[in-house]
PDB file of C-alpha atoms in Angstrom:
ATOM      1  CA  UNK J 345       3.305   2.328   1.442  1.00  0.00           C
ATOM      2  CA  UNK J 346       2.421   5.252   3.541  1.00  0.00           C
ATOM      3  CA  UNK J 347       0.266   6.577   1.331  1.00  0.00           C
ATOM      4  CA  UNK J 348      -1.781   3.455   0.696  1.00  0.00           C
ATOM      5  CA  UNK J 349      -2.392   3.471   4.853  1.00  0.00           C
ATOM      6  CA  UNK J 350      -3.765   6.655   4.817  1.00  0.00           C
ATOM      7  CA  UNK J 351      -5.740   6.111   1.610  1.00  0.00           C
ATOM      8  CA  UNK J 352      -6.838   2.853   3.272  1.00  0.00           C
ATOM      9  CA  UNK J 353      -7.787   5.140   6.309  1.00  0.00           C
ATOM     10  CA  UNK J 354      -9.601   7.945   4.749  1.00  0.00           C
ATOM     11  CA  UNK J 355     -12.116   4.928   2.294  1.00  0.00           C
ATOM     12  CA  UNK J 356     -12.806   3.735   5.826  1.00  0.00           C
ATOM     13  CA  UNK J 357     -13.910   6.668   7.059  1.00  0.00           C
ATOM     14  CA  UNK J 358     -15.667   7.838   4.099  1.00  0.00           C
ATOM     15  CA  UNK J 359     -17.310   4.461   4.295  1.00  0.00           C
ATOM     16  CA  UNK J 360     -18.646   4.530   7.657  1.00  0.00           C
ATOM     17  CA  UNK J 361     -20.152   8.662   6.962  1.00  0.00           C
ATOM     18  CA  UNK J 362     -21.879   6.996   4.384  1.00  0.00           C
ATOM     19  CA  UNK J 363     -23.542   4.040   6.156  1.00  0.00           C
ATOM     20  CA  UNK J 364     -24.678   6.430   8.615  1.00  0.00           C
ATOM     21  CA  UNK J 365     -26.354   8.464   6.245  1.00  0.00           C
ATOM     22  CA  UNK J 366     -28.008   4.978   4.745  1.00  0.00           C
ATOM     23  CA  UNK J 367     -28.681   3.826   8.078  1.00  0.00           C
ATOM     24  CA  UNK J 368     -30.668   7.429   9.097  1.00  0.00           C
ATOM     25  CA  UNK J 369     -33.373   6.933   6.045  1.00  0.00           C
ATOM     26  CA  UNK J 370     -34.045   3.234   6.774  1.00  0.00           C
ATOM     27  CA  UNK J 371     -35.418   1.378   9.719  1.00  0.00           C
ATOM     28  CA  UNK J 372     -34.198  -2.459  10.732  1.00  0.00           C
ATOM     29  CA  UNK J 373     -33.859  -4.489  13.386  1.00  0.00           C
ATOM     30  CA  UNK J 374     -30.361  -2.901  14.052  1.00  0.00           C
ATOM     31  CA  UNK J 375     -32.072   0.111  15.113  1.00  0.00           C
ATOM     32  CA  UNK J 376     -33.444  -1.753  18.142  1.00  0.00           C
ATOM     33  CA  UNK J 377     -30.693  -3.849  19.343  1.00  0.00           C
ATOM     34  CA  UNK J 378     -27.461  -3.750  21.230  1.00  0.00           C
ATOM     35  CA  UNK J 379     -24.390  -6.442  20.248  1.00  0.00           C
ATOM     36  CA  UNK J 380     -23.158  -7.139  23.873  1.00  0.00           C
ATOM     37  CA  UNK J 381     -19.872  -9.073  24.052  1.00  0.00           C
ATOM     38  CA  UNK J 382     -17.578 -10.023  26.738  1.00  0.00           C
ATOM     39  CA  UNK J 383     -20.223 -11.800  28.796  1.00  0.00           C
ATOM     40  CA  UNK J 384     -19.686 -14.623  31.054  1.00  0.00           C
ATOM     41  CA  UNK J 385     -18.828 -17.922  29.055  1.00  0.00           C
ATOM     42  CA  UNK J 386     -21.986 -19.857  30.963  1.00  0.00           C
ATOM     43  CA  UNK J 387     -24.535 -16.728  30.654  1.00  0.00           C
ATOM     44  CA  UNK J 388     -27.293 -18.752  28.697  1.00  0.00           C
ATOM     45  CA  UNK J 389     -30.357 -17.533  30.233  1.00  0.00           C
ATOM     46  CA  UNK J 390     -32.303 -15.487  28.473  1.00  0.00           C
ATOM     47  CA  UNK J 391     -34.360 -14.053  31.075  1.00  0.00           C
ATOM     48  CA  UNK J 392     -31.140 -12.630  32.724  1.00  0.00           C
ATOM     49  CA  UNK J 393     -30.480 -10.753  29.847  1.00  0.00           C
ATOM     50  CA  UNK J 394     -33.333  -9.430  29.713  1.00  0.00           C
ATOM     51  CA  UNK J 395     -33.889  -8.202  33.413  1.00  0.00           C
ATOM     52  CA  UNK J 396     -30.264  -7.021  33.021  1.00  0.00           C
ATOM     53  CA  UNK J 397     -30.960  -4.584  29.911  1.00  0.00           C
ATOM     54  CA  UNK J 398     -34.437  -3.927  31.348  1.00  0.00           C
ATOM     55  CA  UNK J 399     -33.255  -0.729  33.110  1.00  0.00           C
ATOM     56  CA  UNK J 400     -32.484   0.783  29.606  1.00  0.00           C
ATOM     57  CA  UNK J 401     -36.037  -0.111  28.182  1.00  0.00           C
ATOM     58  CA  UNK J 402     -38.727  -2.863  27.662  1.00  0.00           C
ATOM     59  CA  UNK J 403     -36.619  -5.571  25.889  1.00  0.00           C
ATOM     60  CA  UNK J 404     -38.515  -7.600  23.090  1.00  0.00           C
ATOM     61  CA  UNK J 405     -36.151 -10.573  22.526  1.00  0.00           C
ATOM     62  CA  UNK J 406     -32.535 -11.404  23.523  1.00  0.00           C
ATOM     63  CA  UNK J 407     -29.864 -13.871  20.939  1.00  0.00           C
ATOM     64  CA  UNK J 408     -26.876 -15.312  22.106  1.00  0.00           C
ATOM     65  CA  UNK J 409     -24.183 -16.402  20.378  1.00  0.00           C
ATOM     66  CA  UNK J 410     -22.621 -19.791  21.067  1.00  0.00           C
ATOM     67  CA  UNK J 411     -18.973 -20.941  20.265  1.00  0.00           C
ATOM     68  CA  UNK J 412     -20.923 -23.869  17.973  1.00  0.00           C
ATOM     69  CA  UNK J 413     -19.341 -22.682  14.770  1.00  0.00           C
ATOM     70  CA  UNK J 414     -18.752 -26.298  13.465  1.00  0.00           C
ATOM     71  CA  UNK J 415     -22.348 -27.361  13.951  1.00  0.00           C
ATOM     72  CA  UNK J 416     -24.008 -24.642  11.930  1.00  0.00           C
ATOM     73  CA  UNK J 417     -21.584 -26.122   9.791  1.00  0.00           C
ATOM     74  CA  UNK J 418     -22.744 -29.389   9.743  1.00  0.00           C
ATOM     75  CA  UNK J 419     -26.246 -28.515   9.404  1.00  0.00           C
ATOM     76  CA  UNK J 420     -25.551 -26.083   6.602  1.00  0.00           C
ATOM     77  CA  UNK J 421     -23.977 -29.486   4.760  1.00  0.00           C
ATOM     78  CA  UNK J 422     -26.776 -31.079   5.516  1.00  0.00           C
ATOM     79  CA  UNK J 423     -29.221 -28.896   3.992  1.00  0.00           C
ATOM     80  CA  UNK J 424     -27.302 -29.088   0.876  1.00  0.00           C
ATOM     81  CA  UNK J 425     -27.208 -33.085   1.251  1.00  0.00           C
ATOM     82  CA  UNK J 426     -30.975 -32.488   1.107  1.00  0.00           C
ATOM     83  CA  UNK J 427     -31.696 -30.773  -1.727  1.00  0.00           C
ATOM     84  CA  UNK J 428     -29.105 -32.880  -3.577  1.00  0.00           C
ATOM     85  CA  UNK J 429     -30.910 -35.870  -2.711  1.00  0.00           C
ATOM     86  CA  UNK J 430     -34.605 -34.180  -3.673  1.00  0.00           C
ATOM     87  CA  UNK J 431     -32.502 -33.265  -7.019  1.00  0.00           C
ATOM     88  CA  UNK J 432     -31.848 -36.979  -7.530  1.00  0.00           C
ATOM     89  CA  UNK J 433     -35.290 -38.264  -6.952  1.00  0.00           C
ATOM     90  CA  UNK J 434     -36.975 -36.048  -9.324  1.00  0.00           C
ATOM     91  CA  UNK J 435     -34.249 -37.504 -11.675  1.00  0.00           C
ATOM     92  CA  UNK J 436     -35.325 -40.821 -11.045  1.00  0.00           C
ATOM     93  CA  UNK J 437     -38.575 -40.402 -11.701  1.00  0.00           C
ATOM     94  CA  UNK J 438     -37.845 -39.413 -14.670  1.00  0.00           C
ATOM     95  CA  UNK J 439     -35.402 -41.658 -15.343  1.00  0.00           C
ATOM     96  CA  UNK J 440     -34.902 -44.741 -13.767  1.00  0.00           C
ATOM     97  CA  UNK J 441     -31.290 -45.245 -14.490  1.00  0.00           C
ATOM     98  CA  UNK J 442     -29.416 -47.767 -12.309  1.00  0.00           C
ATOM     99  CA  UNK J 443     -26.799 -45.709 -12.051  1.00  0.00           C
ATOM    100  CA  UNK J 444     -28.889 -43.183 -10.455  1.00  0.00           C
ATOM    101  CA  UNK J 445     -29.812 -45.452  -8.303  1.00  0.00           C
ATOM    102  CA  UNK J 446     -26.285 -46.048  -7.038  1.00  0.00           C
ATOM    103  CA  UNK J 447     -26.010 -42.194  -6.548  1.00  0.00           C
ATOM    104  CA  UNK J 448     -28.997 -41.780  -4.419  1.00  0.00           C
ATOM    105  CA  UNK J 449     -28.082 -44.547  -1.997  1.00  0.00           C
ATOM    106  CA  UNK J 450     -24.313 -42.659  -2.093  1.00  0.00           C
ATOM    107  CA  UNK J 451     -26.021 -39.535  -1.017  1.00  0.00           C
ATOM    108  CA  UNK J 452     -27.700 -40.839   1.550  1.00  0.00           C
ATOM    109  CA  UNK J 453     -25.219 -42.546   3.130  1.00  0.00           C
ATOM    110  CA  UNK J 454     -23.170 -39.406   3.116  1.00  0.00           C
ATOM    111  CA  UNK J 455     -26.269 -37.728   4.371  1.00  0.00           C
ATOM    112  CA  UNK J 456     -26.405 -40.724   7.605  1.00  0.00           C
ATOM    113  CA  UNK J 457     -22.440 -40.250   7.841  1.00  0.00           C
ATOM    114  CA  UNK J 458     -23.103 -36.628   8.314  1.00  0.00           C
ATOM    115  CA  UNK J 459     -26.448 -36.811  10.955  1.00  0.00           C
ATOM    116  CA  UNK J 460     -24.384 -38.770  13.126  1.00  0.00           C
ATOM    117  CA  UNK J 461     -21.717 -36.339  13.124  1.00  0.00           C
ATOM    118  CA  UNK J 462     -24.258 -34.169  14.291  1.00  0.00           C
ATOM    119  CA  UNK J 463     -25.603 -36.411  17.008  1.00  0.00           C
ATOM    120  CA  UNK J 464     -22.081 -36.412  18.533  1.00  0.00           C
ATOM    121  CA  UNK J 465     -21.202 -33.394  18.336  1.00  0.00           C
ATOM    122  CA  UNK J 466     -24.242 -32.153  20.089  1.00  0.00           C
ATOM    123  CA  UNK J 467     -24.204 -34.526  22.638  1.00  0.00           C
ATOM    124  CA  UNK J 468     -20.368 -34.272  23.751  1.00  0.00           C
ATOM    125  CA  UNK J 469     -19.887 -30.140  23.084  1.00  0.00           C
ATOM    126  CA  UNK J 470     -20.807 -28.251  25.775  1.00  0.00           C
ATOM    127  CA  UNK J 471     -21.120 -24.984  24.212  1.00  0.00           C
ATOM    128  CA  UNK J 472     -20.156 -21.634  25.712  1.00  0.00           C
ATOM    129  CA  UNK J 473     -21.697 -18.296  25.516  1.00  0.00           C
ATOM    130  CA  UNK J 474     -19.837 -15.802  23.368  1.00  0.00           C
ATOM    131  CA  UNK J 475     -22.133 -12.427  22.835  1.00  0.00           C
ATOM    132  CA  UNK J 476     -25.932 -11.945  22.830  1.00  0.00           C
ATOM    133  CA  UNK J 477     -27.992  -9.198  20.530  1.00  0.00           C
ATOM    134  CA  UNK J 478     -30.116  -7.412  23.388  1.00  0.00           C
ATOM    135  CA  UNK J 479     -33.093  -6.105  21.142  1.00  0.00           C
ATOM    136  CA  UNK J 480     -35.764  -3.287  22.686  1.00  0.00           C
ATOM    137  CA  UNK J 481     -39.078  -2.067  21.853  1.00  0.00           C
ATOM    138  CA  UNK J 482     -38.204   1.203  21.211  1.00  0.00           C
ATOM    139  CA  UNK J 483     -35.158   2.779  20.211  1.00  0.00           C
ATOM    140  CA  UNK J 484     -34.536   5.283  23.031  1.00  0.00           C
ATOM    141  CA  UNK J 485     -33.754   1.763  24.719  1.00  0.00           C
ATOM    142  CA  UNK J 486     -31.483   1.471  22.266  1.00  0.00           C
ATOM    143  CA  UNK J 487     -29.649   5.046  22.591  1.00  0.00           C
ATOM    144  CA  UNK J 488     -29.919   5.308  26.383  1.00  0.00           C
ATOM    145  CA  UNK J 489     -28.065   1.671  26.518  1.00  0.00           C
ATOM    146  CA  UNK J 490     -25.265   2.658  24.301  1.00  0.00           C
ATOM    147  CA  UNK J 491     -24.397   5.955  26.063  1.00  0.00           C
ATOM    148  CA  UNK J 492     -24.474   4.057  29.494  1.00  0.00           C
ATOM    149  CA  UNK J 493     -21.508   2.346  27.696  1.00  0.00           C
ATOM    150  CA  UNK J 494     -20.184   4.530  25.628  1.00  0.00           C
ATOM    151  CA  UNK J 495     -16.186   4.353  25.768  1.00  0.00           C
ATOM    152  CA  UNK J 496     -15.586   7.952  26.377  1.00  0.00           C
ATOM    153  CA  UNK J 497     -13.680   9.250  28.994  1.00  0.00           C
ATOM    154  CA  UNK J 498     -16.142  11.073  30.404  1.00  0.00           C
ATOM    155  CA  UNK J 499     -19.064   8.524  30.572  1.00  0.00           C
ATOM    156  CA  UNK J 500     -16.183   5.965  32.716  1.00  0.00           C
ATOM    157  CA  UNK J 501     -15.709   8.345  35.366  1.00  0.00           C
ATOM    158  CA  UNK J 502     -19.156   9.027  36.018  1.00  0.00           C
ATOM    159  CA  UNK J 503     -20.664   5.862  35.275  1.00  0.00           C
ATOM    160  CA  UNK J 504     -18.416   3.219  36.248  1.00  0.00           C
ATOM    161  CA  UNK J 505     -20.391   1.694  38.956  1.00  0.00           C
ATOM    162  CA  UNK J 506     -21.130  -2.364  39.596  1.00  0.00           C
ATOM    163  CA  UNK J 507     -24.587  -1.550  38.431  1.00  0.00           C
ATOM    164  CA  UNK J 508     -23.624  -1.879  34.825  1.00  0.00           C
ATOM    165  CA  UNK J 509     -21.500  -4.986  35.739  1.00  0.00           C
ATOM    166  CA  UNK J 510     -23.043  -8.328  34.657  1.00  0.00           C
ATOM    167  CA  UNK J 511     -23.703 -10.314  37.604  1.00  0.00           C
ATOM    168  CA  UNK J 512     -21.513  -7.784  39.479  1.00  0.00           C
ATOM    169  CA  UNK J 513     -19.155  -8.428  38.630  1.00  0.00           C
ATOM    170  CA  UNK J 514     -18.215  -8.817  34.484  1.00  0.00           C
ATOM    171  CA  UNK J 515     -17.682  -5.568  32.554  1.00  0.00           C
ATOM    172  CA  UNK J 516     -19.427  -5.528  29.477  1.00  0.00           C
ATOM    173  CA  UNK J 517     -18.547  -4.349  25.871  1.00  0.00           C
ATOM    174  CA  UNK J 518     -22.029  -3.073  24.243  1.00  0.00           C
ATOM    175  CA  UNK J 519     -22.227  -1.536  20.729  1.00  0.00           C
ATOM    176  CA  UNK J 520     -24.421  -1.024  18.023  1.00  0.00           C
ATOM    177  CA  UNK J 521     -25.498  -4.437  16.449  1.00  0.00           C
ATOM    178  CA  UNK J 522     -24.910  -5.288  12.781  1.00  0.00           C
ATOM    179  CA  UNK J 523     -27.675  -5.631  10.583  1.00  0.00           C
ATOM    180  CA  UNK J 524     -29.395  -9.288  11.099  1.00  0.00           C
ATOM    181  CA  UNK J 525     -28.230 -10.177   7.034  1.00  0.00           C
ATOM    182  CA  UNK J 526     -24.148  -9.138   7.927  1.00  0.00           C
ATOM    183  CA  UNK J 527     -24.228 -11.569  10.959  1.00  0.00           C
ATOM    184  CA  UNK J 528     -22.697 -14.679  10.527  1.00  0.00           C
ATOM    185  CA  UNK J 529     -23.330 -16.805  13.364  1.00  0.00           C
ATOM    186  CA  UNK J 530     -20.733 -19.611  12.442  1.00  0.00           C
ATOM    187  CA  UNK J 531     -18.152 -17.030  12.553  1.00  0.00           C
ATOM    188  CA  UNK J 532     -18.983 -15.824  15.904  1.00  0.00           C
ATOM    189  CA  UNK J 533     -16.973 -17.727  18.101  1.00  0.00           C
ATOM    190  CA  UNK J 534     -13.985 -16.077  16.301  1.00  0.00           C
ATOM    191  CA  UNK J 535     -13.613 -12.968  18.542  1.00  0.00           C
ATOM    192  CA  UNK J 536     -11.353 -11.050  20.626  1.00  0.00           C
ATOM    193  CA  UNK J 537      -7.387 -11.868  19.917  1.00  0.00           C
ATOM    194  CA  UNK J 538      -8.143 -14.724  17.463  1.00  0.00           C
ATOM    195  CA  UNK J 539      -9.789 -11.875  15.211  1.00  0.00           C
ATOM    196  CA  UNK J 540      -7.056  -9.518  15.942  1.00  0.00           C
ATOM    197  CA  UNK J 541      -4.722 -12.565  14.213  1.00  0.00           C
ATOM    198  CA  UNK J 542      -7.242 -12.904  11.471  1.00  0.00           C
ATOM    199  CA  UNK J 543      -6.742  -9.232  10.658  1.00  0.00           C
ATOM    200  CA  UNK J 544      -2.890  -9.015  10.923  1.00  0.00           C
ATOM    201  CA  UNK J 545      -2.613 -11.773   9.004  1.00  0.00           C
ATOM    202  CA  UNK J 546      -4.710  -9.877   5.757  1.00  0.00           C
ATOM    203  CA  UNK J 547      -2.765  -6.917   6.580  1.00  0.00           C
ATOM    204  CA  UNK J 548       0.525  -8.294   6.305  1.00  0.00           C
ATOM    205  CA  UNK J 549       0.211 -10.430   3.339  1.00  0.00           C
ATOM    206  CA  UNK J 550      -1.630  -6.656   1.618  1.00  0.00           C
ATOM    207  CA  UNK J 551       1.542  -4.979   2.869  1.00  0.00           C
ATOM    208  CA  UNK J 552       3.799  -7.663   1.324  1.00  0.00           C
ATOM    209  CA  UNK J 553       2.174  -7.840  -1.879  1.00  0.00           C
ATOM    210  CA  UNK J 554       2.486  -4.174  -2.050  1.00  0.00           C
ATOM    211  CA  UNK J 555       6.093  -4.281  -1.369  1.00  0.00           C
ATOM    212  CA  UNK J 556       6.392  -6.739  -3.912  1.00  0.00           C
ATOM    213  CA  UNK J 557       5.262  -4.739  -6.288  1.00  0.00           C
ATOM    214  CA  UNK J 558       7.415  -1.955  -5.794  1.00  0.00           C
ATOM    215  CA  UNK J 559      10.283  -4.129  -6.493  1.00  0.00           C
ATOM    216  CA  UNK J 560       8.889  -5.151  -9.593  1.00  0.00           C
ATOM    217  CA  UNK J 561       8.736  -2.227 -10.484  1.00  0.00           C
ATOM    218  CA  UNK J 562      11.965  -0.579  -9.304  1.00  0.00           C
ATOM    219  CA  UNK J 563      13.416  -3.949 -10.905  1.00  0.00           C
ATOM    220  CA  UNK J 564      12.358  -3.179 -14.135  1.00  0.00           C
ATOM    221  CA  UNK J 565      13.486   0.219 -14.061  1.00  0.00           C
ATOM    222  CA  UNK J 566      16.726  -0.734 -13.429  1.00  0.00           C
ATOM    223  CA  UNK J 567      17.069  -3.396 -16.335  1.00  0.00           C
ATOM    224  CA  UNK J 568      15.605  -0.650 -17.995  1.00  0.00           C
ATOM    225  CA  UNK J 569      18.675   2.048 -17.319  1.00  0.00           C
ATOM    226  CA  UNK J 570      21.096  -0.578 -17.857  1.00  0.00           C
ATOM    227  CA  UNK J 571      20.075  -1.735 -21.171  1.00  0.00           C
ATOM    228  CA  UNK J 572      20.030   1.910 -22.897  1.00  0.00           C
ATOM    229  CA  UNK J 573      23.063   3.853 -22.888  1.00  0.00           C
ATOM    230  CA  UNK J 574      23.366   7.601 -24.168  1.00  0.00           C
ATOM    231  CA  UNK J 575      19.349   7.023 -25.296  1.00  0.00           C
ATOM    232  CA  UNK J 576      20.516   4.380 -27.234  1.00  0.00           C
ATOM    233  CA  UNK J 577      19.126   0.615 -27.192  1.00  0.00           C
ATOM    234  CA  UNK J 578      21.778  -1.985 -27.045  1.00  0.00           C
ATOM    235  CA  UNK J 579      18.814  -4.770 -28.065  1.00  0.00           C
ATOM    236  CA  UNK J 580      17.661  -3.400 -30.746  1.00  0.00           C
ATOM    237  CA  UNK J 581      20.313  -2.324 -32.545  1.00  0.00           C
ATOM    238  CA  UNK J 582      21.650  -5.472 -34.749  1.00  0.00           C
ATOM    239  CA  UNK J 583      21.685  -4.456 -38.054  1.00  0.00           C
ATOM    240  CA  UNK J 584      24.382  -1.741 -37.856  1.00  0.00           C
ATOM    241  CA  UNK J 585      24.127   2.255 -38.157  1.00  0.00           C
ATOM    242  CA  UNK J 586      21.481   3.308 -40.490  1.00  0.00           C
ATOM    243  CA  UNK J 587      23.340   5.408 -42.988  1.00  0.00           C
ATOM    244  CA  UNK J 588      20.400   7.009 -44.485  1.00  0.00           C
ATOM    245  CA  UNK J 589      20.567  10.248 -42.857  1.00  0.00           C
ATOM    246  CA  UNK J 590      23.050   9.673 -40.588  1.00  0.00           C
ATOM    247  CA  UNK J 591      24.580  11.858 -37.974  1.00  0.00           C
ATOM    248  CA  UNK J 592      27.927  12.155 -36.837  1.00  0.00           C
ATOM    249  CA  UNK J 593      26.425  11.974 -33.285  1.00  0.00           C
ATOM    250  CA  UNK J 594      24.873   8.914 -34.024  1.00  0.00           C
ATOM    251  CA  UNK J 595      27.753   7.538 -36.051  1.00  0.00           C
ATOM    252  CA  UNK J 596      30.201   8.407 -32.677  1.00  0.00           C
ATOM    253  CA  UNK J 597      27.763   6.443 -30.322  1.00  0.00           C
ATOM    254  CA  UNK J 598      27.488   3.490 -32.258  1.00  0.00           C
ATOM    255  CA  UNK J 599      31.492   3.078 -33.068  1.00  0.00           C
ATOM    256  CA  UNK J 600      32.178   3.952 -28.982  1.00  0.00           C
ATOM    257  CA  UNK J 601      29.774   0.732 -28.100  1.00  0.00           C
ATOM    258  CA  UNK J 602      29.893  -1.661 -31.214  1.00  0.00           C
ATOM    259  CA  UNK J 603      33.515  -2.749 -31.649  1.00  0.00           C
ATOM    260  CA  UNK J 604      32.671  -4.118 -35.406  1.00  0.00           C
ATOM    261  CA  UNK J 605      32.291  -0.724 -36.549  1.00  0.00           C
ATOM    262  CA  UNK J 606      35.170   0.236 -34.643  1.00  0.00           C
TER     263      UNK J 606
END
C-alpha cells in the first residue's frame, strides 16, 4: 500500500514537470489569467474586479463563477431536447409516420416540462459568487499577480497588507487558471471542503480495493499451501501411484496420505 502512495506521488509529480514543459511551447488564454477563489459570496460586479486586479496590469475581461450548477444543467438538457426534436422533424419529412408524430409532440412536451423548470429556477435562485478568472493583457500582469500571492513564507510577511484584501477586508486565494477547455463551470460550485469529501471519498474506495486485492491474493496462497503437501497435490491425485517408474520416495508419500494404499 505504501508503495502505491508514493508511486501515486512521484506520476503526479512527473505529471505536472511535464505540463509545464507543454505549457512553455504553447500560448492560451491560461497564460493571461488568474483563477481567484475565496471571494465574497455577493461580489458580482465586474468592474470591481477589474479595478481590484488593475494594480497588477491592464485587465481585458473578468468571469465569475456562480453556484448555478443545476441550471447549466438544465440548459445542457435542453440543447439535447433540441437537436432531438430537429432529428425528428427531418424524420418526418421523410416519413410521415403517425407514430412519429406521437414522438415529436412527446419531445416537446418534455422540452416545455423542462423550459419551465428553467423559468423557476431562475427566477427563485439567487445565485452566489464562487470564483472569477481575472484575465490581463499581458502576461507580466499575470506573473506580477501571482507572486503578490504566492503562498510562500516569505511573500506573507512582507506582503500581507489590507491592500491585497478584497474590499478590505476578504483574503484572497489566486492561482494560475486552468485552461478554458478543463473548466467545467457546472462543477464549480463544488469547492473548498465539499471537494476535499469528493477526493477522500475516491481515495478510500482506491485504498480499499487495493486492500482487497491483497487478500485475494494472500487468500489464494493460502488454499494454495494447504492443498499441496510435501510438493504433492492432494486434487489431483485420484488414480493411485503411478507405478511406471516409481520411486520409493514417491511410493512413501502417497501410502503416509492415502489410507487405501495403506
Amino acid at each position: 500500500c505504501l508503495v502505491w502512495i508514493v508511486g501515486t506521488w512521484r506520476l503526479k509529480i512527473f505529471q505536472e514537470q511535464a505540463m509545464v514543459e507543454i505549457d512553455e511551447d504553447t500560448i492560451t488564454a491560461a497564460d493571461y489569467t488568474v483563477l481567484v477563489e475565496q471571494i465574497p459570496s455577493d461580489a458580482l460586479d465586474l468592474e470591481e474586479f477589474k479595478a481590484f486586479f488593475s494594480r497588477y496590469g491592464e485587465v481585458a475581461d473578468v468571469a465569475i463563477g456562480l453556484n448555478n450548477g443545476k441550471l447549466i444543467d438544465l440548459f445542457q438538457q435542453r440543447g439535447q431536447r433540441d437537436m432531438d426534436i430537429e432529428v425528428q422533424i427531418a424524420m418526418l419529412k421523410l416519413k410521415k409516420l403517425q407514430t412519429l408524430q406521437k414522438n415529436l409532440k412527446k419531445m416537446r412536451k418534455k422540452q416545455k416540462r423542462l423550459d419551465d423548470r428553467i423559468m423557476q429556477l431562475r427566477s427563485k435562485v439567487d445565485f452566489k459568487s464562487v470564483c472569477a478568472y481575472v484575465t490581463f493583457n499581458e502576461d507580466k500582469g499575470q506573473q506580477e499577480c501571482l507572486e503578490s500571492y504566492s503562498h510562500s513564507i516569505f511573500t506573507r510577511l512582507r506582503g500581507g497588507t489590507k491592500t491585497k484584501r478584497f474590499r478590505g477586508r476578504t483574503s484572497l486565494r489566486v492561482t494560475s487558471a486552468p485552461e478554458p477547455s478543463n473548466i467545467l463551470w457546472e462543477n464549480l460550485q463544488h469547492r473548498g471542503f465539499d471537494t476535499f469529501q469528493r477526493t477522500m471519498f475516491v481515495y478510500i474506495i482506491m485504498i480499499f480495493m487495493l486492500v482487497l486485492s491483497l487478500m485475494s491474493i494472500l487468500f489464494i496462497s493460502i488454499l494454495k499451501a494447504l492443498y499441496f503437501i510435501d510438493g504433492v497435490s492432494l486434487v489431483c491425485r485420484v488414480a493411485g501411484p503411478n507405478m511406471e517408474g516409481a520411486t520409493i520416495e514417491n511410493d512413501i508419500i502417497w501410502s503416509k496420505y492415502d489410507p487405501k494404499w495403506n
